CSV table of C-alpha atoms in Angstrom, one decimal:
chain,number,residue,atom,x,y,z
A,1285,UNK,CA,0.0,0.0,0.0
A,1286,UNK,CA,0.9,3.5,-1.0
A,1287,UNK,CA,2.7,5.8,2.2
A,1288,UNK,CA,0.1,8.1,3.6
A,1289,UNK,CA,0.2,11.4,1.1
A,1290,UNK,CA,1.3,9.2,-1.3
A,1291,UNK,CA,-1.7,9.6,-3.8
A,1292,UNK,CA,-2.3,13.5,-3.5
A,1293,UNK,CA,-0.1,15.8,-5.0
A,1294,UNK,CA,-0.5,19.6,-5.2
A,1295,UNK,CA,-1.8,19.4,-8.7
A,1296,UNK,CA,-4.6,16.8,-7.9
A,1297,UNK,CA,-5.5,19.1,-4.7
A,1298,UNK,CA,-6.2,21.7,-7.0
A,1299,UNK,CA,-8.2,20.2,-9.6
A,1300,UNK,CA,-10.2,18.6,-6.9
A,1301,UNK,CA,-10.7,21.9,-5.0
A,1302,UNK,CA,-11.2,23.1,-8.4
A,1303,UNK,CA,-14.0,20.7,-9.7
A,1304,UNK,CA,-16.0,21.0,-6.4
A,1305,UNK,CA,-16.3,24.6,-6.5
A,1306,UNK,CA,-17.5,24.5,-10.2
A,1307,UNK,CA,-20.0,22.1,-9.8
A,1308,UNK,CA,-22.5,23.0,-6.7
A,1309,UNK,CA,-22.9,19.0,-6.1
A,1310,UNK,CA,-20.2,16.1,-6.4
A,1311,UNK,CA,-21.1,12.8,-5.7
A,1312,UNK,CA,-17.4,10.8,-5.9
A,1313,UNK,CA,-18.7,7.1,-6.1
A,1314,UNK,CA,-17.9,3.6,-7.4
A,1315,UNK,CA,-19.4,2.8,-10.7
A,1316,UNK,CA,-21.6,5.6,-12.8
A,1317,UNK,CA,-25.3,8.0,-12.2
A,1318,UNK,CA,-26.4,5.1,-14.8
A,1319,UNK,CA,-24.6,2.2,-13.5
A,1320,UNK,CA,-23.5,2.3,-10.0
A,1321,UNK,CA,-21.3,-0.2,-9.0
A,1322,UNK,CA,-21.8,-0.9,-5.4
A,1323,UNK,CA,-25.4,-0.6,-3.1
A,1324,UNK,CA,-24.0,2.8,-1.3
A,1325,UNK,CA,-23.2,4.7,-3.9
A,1326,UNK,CA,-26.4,3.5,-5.8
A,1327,UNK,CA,-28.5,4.9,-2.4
A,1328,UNK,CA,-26.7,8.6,-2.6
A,1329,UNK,CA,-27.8,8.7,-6.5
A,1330,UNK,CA,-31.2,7.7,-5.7
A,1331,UNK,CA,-31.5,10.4,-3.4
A,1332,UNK,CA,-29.9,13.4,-5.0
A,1333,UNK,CA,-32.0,12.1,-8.4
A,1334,UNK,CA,-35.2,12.6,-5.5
A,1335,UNK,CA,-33.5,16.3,-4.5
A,1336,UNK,CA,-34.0,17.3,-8.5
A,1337,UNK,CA,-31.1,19.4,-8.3
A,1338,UNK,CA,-28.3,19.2,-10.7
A,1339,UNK,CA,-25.5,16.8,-9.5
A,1340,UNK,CA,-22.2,15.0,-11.4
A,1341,UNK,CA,-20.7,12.1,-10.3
A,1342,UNK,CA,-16.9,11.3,-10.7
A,1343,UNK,CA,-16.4,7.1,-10.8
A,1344,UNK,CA,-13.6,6.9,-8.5
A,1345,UNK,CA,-13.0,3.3,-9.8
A,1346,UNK,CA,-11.6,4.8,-13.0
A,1347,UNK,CA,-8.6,6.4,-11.5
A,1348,UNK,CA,-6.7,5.1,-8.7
A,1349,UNK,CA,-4.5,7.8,-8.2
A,1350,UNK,CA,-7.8,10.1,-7.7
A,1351,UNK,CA,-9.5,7.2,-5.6
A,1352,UNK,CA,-6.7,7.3,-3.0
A,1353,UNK,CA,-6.3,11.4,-3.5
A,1354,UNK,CA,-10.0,12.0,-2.5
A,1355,UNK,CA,-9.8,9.5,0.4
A,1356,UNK,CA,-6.8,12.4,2.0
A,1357,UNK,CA,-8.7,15.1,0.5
A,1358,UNK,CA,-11.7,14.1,2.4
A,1359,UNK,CA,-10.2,13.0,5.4
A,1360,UNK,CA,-12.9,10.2,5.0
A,1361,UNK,CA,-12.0,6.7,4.1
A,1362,UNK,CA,-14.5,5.1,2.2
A,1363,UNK,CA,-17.1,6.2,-1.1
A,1364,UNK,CA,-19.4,7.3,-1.4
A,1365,UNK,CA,-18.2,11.2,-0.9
A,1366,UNK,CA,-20.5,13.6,-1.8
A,1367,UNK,CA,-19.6,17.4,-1.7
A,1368,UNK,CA,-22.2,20.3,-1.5
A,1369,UNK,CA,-20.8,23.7,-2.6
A,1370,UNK,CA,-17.8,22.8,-2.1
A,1371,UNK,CA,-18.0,21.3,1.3
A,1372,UNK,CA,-17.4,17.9,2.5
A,1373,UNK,CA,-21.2,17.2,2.9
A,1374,UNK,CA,-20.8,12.8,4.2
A,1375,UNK,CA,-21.0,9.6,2.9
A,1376,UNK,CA,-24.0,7.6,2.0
A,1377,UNK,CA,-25.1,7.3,5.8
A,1378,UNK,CA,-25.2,10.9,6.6
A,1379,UNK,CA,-27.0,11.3,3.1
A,1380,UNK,CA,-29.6,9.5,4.3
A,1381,UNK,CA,-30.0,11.1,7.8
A,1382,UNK,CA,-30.3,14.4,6.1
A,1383,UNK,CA,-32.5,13.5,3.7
A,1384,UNK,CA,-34.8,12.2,6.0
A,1385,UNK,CA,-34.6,15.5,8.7
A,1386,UNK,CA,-35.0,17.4,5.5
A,1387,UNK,CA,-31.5,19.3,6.2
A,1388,UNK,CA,-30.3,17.8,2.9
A,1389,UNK,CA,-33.3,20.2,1.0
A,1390,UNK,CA,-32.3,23.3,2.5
A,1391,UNK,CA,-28.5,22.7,1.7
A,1392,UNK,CA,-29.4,21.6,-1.7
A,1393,UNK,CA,-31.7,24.9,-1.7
A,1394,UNK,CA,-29.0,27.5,-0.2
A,1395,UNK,CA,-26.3,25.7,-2.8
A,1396,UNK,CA,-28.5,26.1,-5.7
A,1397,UNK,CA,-29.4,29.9,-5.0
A,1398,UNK,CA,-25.5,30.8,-3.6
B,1307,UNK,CA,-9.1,-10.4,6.6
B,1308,UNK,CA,-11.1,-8.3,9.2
B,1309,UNK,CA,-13.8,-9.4,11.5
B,1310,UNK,CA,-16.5,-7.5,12.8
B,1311,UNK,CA,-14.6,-8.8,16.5
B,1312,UNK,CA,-11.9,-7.0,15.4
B,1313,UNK,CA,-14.0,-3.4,14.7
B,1314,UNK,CA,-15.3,-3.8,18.1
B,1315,UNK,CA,-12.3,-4.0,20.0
B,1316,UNK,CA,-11.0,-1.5,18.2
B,1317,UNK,CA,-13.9,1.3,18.9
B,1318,UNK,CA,-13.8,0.1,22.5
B,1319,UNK,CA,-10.5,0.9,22.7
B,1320,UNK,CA,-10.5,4.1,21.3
B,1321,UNK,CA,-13.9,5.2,22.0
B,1322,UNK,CA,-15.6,5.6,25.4
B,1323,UNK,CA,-18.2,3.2,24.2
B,1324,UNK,CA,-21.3,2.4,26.5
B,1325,UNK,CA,-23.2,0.3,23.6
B,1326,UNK,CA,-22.0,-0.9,20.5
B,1327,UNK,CA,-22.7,-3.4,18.0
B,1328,UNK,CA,-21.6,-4.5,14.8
B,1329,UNK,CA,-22.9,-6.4,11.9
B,1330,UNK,CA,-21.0,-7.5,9.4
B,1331,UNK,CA,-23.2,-7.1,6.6
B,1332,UNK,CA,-22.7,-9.1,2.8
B,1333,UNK,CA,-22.7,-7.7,-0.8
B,1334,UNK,CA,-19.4,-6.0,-2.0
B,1335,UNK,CA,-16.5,-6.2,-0.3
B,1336,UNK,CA,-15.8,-6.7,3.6
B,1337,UNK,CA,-18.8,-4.2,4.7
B,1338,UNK,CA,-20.1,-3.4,8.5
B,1339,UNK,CA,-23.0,-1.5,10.1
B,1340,UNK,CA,-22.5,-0.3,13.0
B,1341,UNK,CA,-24.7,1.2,16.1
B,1342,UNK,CA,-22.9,3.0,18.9
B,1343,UNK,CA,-23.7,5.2,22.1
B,1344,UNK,CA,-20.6,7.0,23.4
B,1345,UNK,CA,-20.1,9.6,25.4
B,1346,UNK,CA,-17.0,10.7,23.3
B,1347,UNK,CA,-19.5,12.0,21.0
B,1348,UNK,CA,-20.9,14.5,22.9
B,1349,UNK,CA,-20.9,18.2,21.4
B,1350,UNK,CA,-20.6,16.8,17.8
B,1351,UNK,CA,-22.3,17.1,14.7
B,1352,UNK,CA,-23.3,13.8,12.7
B,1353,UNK,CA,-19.9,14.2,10.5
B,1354,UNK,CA,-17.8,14.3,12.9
B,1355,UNK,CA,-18.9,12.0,15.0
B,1356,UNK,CA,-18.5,9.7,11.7
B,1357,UNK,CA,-14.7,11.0,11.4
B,1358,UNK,CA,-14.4,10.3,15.1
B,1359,UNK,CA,-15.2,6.5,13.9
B,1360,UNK,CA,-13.2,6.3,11.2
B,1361,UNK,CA,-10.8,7.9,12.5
B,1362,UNK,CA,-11.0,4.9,15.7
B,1363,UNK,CA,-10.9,2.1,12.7
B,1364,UNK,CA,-8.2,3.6,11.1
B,1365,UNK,CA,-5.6,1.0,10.8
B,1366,UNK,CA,-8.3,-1.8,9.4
B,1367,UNK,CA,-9.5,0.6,6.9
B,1368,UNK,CA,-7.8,-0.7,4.1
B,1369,UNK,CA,-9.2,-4.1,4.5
B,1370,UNK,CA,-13.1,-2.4,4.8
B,1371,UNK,CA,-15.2,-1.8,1.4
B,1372,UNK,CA,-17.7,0.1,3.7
B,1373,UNK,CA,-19.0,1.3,7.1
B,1374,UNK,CA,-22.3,1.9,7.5
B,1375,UNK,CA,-22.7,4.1,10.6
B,1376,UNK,CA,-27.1,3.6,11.9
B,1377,UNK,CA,-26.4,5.0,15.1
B,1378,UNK,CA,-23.9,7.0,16.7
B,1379,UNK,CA,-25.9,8.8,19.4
B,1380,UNK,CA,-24.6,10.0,23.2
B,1381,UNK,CA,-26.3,7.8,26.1
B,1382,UNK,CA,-28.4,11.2,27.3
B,1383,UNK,CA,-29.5,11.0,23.2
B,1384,UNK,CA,-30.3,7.5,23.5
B,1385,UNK,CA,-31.9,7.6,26.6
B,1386,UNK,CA,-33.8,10.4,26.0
B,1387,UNK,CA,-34.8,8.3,22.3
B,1388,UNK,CA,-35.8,5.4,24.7
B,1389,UNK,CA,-38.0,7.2,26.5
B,1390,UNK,CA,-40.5,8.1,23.4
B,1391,UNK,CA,-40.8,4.9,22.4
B,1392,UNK,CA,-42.5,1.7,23.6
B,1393,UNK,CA,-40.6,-0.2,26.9
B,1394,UNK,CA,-38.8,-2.7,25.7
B,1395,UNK,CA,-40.5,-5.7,26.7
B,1396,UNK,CA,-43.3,-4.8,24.8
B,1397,UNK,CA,-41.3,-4.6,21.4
B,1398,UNK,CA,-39.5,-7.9,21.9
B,1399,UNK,CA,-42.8,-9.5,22.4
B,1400,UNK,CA,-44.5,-7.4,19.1
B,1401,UNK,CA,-40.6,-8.4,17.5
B,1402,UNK,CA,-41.4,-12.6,18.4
């Protein structure tokens, strides 16, 4: 296994911190919006296709360099990761918490209109 | 390969845990759900109380596809949780 900063050089921060500012939501997961790959990452597309906001997804099994990178990044060890404005919102757990509370609206909502 | 004894002992090491349990669950990849009441959680939002976890599980990490974290509450949380619902005898008997 790679040495702990291993997979996240200066240029891959950047285009990370980059890509989360330009798009308002990013849901880093395993597998596709179309095809996910694994049962969590398939719940946190479920629910953001429920939110009816604009999303992307970025297949972290495509790129292992990034799959590593976004595991420092996020401080968070496991996909999904999804990001709201730019923010490290959870993984598919917390998703689902604020989804039910109805937290997950308004910071789709507040994203949306920032 | 890592066992769910081996993410309990783990989190009761590093946590100050007053209830825990852990489920290894099937599907992709070695995958757990876990439900824990701990005072170390006190004063924290529902992220980082996750971090706190992961953070605790560090070292097996690498082995684990995915952690499913239902409940991470403090006992006053819990308690107070227990309290609105039914007593418990009465939902193991509706559960049998």
């Amino acid at each position: 296994p790679a040495a702990p900063g291993a997979g996240l050089s200066p240029e891959l921060r950047e285009a990370i911190q980059q890509f989360i500012t330009d798009n308002k939501i990013v849901a880093f997961i395993k597998g596709t919006k179309q095809f996910p790959s694994c049962g969590f990452s398939n719940t946190v597309v479920q629910i953001l296709n429920n939110c009816g906001a604009p999303y992307v997804t970025v297949n972290v099994l495509e790129d292992e360099l990034l799959r590593s990178g976004m595991k420092e990044f996020s401080q968070w060890p496991t996909f999904p990761q999804v990001y709201i404005d730019g923010e490290f919102f959870g993984g598919a757990d917390i998703l689902i918490a604020a989804y039910t509370s109805g937290e997950l609206a308004e910071e789709v909502e507040r994203a949306i209109n920032n | 390969m890592v066992g769910s004894s081996d993410v309990e002992e783990r989190l009761r090491t590093e946590l100050d845990v007053q209830d825990l349990k852990v489920q290894e669950l099937a599907g992709c990849g070695t995958s757990f759900a876990l439900y824990i009441v701990s005072e170390s959680f006190a004063g924290k939002r529902l992220l980082e109380r996750h971090k706190l976890v992961n953070l605790a599980l560090a070292p097996l990490m690498p082995h684990i596809h995915a952690l499913s974290i239902k409940k991470a509450k403090t006992p006053e949380e819990e308690q107070g949780a227990a309290e609105k619902q039914k007593p418990p005898s009465q939902q193991q008997a509706a559960a049998m």
